[in-house]
mmCIF file with all atom_site columns, C-alpha atoms and ligand atoms in Angstrom:
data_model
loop_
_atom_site.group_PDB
_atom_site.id
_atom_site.type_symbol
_atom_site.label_atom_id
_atom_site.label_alt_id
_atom_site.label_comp_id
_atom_site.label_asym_id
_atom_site.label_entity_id
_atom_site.label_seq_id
_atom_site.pdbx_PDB_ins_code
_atom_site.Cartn_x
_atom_site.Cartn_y
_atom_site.Cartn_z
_atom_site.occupancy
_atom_site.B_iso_or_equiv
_atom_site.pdbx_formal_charge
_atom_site.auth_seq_id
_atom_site.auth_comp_id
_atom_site.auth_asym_id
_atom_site.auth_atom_id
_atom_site.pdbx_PDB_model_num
ATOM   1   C  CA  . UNK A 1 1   ? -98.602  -10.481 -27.804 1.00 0.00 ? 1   UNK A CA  1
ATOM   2   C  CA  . UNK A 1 2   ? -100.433 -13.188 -29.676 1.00 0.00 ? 2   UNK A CA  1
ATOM   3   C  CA  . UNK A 1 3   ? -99.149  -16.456 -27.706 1.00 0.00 ? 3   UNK A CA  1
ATOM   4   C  CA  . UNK A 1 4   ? -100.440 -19.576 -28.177 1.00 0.00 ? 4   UNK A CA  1
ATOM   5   C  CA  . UNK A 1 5   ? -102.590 -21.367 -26.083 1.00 0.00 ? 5   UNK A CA  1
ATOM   6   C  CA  . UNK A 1 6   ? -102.444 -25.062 -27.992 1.00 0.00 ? 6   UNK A CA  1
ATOM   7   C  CA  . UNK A 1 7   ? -99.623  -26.579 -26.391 1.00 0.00 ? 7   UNK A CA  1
ATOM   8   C  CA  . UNK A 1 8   ? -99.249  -30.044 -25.723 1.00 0.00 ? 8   UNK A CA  1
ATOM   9   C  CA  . UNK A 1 9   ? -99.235  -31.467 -21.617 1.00 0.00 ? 9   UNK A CA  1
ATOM   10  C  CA  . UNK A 1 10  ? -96.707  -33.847 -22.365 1.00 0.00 ? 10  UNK A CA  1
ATOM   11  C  CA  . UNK A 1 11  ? -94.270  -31.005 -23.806 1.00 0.00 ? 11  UNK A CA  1
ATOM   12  C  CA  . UNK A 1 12  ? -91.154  -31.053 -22.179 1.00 0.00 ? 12  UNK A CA  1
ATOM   13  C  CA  . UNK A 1 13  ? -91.516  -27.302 -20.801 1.00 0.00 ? 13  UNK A CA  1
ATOM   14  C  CA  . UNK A 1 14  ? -87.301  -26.923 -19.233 1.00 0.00 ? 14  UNK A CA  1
ATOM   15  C  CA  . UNK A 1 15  ? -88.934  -24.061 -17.537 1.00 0.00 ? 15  UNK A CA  1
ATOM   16  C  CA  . UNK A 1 16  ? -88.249  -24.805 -13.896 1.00 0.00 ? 16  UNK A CA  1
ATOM   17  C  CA  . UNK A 1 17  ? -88.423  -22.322 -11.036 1.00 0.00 ? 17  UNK A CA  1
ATOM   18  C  CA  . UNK A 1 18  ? -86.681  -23.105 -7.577  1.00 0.00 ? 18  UNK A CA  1
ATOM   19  C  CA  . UNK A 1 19  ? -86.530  -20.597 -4.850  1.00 0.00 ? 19  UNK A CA  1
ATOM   20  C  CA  . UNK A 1 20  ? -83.174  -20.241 -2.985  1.00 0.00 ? 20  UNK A CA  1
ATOM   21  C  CA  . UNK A 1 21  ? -83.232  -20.020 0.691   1.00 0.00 ? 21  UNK A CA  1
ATOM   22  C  CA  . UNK A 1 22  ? -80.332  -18.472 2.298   1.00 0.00 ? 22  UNK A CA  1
ATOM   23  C  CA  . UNK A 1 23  ? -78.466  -19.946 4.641   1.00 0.00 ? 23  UNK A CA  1
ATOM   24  C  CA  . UNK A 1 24  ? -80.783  -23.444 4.623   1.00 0.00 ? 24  UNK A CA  1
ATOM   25  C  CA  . UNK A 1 25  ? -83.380  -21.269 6.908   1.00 0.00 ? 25  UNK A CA  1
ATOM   26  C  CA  . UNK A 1 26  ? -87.145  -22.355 6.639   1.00 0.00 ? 26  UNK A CA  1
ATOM   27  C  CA  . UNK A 1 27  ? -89.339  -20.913 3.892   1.00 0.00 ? 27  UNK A CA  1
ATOM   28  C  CA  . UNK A 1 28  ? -92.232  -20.049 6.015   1.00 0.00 ? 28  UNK A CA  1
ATOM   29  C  CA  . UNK A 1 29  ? -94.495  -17.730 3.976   1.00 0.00 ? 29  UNK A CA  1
ATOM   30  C  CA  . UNK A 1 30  ? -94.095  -15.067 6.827   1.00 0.00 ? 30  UNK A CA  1
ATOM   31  C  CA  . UNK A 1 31  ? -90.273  -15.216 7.039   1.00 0.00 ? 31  UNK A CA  1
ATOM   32  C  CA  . UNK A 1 32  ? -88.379  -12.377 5.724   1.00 0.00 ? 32  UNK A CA  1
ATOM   33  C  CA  . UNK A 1 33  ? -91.233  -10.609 4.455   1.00 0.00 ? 33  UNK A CA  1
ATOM   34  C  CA  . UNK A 1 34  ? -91.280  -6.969  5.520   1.00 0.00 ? 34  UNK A CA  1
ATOM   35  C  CA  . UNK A 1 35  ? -92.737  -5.040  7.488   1.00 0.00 ? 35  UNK A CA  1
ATOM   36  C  CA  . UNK A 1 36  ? -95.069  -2.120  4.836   1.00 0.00 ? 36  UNK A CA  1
ATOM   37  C  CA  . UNK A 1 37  ? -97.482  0.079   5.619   1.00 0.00 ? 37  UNK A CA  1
ATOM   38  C  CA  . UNK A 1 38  ? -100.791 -0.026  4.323   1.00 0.00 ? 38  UNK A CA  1
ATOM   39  C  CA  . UNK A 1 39  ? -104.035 0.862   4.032   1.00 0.00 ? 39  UNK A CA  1
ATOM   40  C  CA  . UNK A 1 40  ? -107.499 -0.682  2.330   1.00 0.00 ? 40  UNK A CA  1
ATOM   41  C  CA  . UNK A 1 41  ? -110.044 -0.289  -0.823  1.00 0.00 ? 41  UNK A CA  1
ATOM   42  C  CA  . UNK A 1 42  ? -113.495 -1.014  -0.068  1.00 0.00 ? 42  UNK A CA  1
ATOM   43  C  CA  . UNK A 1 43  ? -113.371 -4.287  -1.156  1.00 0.00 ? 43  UNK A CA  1
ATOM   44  C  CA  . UNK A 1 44  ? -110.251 -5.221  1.322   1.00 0.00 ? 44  UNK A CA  1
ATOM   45  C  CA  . UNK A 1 45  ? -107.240 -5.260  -0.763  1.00 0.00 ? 45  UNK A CA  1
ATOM   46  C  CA  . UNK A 1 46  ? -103.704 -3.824  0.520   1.00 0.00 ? 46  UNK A CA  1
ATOM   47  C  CA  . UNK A 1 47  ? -102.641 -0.894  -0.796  1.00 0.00 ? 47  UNK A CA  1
ATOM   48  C  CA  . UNK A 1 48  ? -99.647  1.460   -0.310  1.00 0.00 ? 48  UNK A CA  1
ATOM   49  C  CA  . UNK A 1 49  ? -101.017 4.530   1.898   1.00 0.00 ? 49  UNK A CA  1
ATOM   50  C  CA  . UNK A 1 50  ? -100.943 6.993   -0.717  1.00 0.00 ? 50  UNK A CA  1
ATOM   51  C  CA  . UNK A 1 51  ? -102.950 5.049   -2.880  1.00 0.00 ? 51  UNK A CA  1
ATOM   52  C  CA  . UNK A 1 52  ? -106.576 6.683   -4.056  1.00 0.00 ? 52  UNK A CA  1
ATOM   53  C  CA  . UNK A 1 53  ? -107.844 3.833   -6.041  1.00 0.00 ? 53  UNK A CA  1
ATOM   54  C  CA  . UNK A 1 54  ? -106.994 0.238   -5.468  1.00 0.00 ? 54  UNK A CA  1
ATOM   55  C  CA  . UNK A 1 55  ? -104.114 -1.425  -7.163  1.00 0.00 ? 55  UNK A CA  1
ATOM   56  C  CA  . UNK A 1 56  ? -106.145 -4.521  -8.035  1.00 0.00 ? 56  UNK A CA  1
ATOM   57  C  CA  . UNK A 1 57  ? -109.616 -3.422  -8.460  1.00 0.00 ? 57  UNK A CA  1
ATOM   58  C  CA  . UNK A 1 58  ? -111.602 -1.005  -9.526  1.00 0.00 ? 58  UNK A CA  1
ATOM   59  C  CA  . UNK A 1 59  ? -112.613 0.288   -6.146  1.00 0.00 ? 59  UNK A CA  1
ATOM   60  C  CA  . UNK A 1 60  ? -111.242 3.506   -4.455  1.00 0.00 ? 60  UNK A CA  1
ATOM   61  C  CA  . UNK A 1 61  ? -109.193 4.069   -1.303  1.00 0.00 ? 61  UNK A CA  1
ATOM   62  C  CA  . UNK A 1 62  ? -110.841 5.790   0.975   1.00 0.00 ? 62  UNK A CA  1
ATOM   63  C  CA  . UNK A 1 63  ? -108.784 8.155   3.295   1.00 0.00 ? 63  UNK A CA  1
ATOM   64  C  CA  . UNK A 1 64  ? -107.822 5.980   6.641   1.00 0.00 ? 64  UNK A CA  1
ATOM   65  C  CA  . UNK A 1 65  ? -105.466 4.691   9.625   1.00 0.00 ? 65  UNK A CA  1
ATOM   66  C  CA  . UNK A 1 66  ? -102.702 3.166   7.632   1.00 0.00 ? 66  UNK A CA  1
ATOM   67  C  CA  . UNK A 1 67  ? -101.497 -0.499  9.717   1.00 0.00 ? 67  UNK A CA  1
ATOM   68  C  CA  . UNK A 1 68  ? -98.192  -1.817  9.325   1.00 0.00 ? 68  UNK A CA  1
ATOM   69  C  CA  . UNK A 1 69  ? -98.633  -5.656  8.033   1.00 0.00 ? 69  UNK A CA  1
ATOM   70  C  CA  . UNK A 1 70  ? -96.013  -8.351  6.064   1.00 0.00 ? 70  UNK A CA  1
ATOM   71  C  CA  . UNK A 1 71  ? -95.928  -6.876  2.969   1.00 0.00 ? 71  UNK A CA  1
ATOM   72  C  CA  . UNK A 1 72  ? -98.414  -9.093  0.663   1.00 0.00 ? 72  UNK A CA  1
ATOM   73  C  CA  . UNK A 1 73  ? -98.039  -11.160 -2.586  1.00 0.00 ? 73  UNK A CA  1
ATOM   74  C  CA  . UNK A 1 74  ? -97.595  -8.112  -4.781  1.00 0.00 ? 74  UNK A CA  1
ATOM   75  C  CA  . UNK A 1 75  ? -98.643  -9.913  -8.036  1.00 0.00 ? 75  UNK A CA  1
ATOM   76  C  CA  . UNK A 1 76  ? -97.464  -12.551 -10.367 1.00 0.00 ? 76  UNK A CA  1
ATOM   77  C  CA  . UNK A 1 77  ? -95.399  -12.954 -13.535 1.00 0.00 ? 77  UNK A CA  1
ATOM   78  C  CA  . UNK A 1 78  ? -97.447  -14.385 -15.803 1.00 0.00 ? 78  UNK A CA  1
ATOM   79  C  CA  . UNK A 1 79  ? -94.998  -16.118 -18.703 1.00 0.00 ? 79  UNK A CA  1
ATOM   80  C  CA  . UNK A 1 80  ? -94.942  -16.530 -22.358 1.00 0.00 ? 80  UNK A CA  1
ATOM   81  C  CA  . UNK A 1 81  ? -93.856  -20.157 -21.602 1.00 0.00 ? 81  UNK A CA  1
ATOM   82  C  CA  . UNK A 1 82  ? -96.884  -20.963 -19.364 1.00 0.00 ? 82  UNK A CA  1
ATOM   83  C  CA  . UNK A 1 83  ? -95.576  -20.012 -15.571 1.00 0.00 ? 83  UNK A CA  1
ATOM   84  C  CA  . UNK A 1 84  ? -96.670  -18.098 -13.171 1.00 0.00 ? 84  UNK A CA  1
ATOM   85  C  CA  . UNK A 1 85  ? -94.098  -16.839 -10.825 1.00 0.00 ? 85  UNK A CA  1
ATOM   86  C  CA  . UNK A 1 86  ? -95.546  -15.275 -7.235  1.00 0.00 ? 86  UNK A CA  1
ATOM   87  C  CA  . UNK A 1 87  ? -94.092  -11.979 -6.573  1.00 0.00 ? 87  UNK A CA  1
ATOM   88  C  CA  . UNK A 1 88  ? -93.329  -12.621 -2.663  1.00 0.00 ? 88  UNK A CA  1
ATOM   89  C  CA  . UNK A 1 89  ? -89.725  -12.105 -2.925  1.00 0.00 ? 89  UNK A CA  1
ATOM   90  C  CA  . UNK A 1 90  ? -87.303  -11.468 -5.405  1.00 0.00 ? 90  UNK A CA  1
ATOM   91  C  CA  . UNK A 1 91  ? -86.599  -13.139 -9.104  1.00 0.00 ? 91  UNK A CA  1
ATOM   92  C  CA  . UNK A 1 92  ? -83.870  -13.766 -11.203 1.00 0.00 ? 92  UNK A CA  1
ATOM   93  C  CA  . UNK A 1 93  ? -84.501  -15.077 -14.687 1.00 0.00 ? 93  UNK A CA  1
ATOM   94  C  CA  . UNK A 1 94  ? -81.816  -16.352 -17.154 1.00 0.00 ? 94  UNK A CA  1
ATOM   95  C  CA  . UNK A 1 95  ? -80.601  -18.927 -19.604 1.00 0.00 ? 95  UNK A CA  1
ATOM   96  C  CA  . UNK A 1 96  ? -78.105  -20.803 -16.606 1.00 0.00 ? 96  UNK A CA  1
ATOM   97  C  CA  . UNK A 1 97  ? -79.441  -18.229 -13.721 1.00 0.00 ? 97  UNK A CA  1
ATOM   98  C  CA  . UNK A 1 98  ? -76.814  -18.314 -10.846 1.00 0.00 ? 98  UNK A CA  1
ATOM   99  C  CA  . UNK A 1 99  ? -77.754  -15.666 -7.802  1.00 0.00 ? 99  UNK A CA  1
ATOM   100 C  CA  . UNK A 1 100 ? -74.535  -13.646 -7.198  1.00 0.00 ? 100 UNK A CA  1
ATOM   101 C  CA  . UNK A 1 101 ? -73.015  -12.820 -3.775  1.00 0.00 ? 101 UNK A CA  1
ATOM   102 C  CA  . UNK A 1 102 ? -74.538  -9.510  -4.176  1.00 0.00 ? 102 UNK A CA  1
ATOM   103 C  CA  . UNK A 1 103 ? -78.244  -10.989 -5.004  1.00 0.00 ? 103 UNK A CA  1
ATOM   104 C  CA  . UNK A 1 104 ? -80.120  -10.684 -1.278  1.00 0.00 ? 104 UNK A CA  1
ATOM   105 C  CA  . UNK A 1 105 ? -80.027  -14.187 -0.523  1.00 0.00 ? 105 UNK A CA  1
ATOM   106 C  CA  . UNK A 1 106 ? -83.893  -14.882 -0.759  1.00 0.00 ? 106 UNK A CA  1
ATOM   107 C  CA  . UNK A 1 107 ? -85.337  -14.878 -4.513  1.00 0.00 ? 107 UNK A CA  1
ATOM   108 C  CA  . UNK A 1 108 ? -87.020  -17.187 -7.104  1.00 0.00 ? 108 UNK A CA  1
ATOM   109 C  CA  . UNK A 1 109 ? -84.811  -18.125 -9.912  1.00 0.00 ? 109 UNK A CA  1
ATOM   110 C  CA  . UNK A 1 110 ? -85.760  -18.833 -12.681 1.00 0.00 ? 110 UNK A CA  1
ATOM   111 C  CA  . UNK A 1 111 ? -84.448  -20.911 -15.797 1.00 0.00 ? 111 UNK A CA  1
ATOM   112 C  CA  . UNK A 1 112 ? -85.729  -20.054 -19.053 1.00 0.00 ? 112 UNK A CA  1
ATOM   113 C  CA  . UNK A 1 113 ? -85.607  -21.994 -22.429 1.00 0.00 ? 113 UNK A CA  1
ATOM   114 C  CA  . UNK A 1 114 ? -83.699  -20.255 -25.045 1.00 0.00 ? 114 UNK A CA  1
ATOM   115 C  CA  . UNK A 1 115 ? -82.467  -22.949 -27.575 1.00 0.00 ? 115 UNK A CA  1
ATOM   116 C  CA  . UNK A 1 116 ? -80.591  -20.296 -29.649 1.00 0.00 ? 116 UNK A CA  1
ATOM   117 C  CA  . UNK A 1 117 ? -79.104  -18.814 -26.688 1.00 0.00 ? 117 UNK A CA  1
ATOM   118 C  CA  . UNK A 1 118 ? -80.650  -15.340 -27.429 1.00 0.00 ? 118 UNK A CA  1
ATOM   119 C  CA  . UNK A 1 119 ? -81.394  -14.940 -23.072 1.00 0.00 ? 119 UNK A CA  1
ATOM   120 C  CA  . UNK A 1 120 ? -78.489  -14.174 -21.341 1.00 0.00 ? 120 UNK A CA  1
ATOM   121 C  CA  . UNK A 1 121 ? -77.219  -17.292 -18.539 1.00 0.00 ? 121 UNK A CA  1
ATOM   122 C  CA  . UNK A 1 122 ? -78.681  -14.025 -16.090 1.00 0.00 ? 122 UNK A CA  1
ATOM   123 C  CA  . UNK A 1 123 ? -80.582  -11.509 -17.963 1.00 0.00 ? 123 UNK A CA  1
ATOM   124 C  CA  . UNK A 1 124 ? -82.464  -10.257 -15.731 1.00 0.00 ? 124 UNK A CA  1
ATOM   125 C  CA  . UNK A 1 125 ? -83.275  -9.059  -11.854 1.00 0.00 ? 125 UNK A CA  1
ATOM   126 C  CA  . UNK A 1 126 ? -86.739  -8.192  -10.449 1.00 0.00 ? 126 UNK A CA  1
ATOM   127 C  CA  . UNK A 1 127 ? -86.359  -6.436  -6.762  1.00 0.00 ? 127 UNK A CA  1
ATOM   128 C  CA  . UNK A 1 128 ? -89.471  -6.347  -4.761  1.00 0.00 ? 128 UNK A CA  1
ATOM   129 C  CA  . UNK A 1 129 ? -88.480  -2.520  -3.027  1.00 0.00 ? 129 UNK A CA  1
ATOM   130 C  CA  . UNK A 1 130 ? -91.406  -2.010  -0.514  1.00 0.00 ? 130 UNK A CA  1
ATOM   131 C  CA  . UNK A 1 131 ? -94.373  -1.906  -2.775  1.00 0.00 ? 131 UNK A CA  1
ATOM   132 C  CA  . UNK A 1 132 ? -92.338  -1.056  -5.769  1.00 0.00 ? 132 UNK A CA  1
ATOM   133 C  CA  . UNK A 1 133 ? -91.281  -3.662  -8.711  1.00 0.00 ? 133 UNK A CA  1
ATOM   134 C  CA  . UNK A 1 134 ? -88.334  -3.096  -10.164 1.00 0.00 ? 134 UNK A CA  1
ATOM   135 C  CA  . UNK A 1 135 ? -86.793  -4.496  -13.245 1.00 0.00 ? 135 UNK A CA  1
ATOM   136 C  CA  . UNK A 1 136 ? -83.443  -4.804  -13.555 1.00 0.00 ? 136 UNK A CA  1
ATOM   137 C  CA  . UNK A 1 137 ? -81.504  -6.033  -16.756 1.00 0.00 ? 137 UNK A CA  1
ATOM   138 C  CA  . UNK A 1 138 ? -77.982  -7.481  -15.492 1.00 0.00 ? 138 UNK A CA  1
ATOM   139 C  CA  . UNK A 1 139 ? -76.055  -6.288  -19.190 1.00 0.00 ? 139 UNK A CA  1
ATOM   140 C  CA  . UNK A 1 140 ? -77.736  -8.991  -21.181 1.00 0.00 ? 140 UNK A CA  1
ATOM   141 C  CA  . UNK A 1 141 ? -76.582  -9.725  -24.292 1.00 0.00 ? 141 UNK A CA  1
ATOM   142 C  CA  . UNK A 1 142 ? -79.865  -8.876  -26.282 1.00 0.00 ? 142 UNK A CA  1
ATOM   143 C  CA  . UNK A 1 143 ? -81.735  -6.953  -24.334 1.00 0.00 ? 143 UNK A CA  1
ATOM   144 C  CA  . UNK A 1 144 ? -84.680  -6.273  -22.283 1.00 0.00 ? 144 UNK A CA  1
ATOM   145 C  CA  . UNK A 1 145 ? -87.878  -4.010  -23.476 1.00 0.00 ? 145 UNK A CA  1
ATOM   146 C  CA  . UNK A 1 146 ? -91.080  -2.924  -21.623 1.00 0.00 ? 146 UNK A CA  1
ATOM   147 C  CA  . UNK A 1 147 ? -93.937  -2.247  -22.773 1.00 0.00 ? 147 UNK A CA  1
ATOM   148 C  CA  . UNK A 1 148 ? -96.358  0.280   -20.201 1.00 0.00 ? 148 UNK A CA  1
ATOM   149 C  CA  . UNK A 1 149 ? -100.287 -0.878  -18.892 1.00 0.00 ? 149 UNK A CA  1
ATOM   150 C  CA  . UNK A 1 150 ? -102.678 -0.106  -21.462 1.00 0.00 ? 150 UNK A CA  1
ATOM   151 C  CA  . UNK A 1 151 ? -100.381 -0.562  -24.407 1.00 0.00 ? 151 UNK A CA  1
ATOM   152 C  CA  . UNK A 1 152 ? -98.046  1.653   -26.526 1.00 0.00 ? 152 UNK A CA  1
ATOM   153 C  CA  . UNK A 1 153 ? -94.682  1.406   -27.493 1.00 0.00 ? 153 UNK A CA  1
ATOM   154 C  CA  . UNK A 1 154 ? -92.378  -1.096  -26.210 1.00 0.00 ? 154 UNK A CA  1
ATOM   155 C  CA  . UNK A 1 155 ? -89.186  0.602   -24.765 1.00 0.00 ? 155 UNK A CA  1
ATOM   156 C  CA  . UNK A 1 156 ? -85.932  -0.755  -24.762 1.00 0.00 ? 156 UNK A CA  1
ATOM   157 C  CA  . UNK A 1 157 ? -84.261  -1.350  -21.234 1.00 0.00 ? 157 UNK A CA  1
ATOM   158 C  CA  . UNK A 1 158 ? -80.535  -0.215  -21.217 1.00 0.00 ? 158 UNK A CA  1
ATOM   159 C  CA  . UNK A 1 159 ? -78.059  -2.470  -20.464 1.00 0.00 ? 159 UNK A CA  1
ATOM   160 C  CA  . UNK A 1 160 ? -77.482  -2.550  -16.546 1.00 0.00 ? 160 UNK A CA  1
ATOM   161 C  CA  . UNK A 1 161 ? -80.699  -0.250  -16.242 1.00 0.00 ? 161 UNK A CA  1
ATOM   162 C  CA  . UNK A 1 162 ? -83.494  -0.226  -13.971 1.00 0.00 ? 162 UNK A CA  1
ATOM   163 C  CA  . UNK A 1 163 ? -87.312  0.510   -14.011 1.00 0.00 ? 163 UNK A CA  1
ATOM   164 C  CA  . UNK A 1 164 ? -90.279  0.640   -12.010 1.00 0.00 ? 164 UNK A CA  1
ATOM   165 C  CA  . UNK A 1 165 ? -92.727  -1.578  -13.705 1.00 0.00 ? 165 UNK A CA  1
ATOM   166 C  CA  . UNK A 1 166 ? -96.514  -0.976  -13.266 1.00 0.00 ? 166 UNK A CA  1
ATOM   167 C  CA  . UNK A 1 167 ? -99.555  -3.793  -13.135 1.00 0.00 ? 167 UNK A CA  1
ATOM   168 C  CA  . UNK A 1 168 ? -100.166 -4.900  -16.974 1.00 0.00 ? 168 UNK A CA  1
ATOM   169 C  CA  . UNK A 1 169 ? -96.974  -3.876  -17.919 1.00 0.00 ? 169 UNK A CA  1
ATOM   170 C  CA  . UNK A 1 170 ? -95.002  -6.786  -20.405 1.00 0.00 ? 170 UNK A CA  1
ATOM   171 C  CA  . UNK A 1 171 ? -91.529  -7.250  -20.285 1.00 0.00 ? 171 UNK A CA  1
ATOM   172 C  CA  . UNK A 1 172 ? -89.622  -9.435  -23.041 1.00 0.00 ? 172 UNK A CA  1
ATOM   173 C  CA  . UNK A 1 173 ? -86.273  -10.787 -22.581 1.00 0.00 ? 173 UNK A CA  1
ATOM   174 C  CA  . UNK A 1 174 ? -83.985  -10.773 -26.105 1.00 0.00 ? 174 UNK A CA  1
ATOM   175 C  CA  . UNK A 1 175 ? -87.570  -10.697 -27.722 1.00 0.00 ? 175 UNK A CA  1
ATOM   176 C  CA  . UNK A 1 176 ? -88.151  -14.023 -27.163 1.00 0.00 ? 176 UNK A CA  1
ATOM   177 C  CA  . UNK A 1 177 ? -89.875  -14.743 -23.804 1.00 0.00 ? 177 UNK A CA  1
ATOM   178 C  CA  . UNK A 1 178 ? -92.439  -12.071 -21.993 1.00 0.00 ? 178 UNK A CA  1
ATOM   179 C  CA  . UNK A 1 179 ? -94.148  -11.954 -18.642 1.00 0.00 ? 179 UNK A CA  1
ATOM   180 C  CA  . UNK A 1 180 ? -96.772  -9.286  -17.760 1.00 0.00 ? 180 UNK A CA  1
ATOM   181 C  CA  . UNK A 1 181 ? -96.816  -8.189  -14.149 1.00 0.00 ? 181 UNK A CA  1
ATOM   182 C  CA  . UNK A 1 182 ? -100.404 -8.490  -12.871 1.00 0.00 ? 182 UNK A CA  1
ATOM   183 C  CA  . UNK A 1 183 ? -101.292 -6.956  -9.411  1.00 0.00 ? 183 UNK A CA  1
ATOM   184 C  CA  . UNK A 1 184 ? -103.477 -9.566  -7.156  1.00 0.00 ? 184 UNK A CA  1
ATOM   185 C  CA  . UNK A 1 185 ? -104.664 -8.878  -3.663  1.00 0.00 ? 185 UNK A CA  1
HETATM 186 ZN ZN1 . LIG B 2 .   ? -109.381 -3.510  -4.223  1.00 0.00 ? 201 LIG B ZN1 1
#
């Protein structure tokens, strides 16, 4: 967990993150979002309509009118290697990422460094399923393993398998690059 925090601007970081746009249509922030239903903490976040205390701060939920609204900016992906990725759609991370015909055709993808080859060229799938995150490791080579909010031990992903991933959960990919999902409102 330990990362360090000294490194040099002029590093070449090969991170690089490009979002694909299907079919050349506009990226409007609004476009192809859908449609959830929600309701509010005290403080004003979004929150899925079961929810009694907020997903992004401490407040509480109180019982309400739920309103349908584009669903919001579910969190980020904060990196080991210094990005943050927006959770507003979809991401695929790899070695040599390429989207598949059966990825949905709107998703971040996103190019990791892995000098000894250790990531898979597409280790890994995040789907954004209403207000659920779910990890997805595509049968990489060395594996995926998440580690729950709040600590304890790290599980190991099957190959192929999926999980619902919480806020504050970390996810490493062939033990060499991590994110940690953080809810923001
Ligand atoms: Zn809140």
């Amino acid at each position: 967990m330990a990362a360090s925090e000294d490194e040099d601007d002029d590093e070449d970081i090969s991170t690089t993150v490009y979002s694909s746009a299907g079919n050349g249509q506009s990226t409007n922030a609004a476009v192809g979002r859908p449609m959830v239903a929600a309701i509010r903490c005290t403080a004003g976040h979004l929150n899925p309509p079961q929810a009694k205390r907020c997903r992004v701060c401490p407040q509480t939920v109180p019982p309400q009118q739920e309103t349908h609204v584009p669903r919001p900016v579910l969190g980020v992906l904060r990196l080991s290697t210094g990005e943050d990725i927006p959770l507003d759609q979809d991401v695929l991370l790899g070695r040599e990422p390429k989207p598949t015909s059966q990825s949905i055709d709107k998703q971040h993808v996103l190019r990791l460094p892995s000098p000894g080859k250790d990531i898979s060229r597409n280790h890994l799938q995040i789907r954004l399923v209403g207000w659920r995150v779910m990890v997805t490791d595509l049968g990489s080579t060395n594996g995926t393993t998440i580690r729950p909010p709040g600590g304890g031990p790290a599980e190991a992903l099957p190959p192929g398998g999926t999980r619902l991933v919480e806020p504050g959960a970390e996810v490493t990919l062939a033990g060499v690059v991590s994110f940690i999902y953080e809810a923001t409102g």
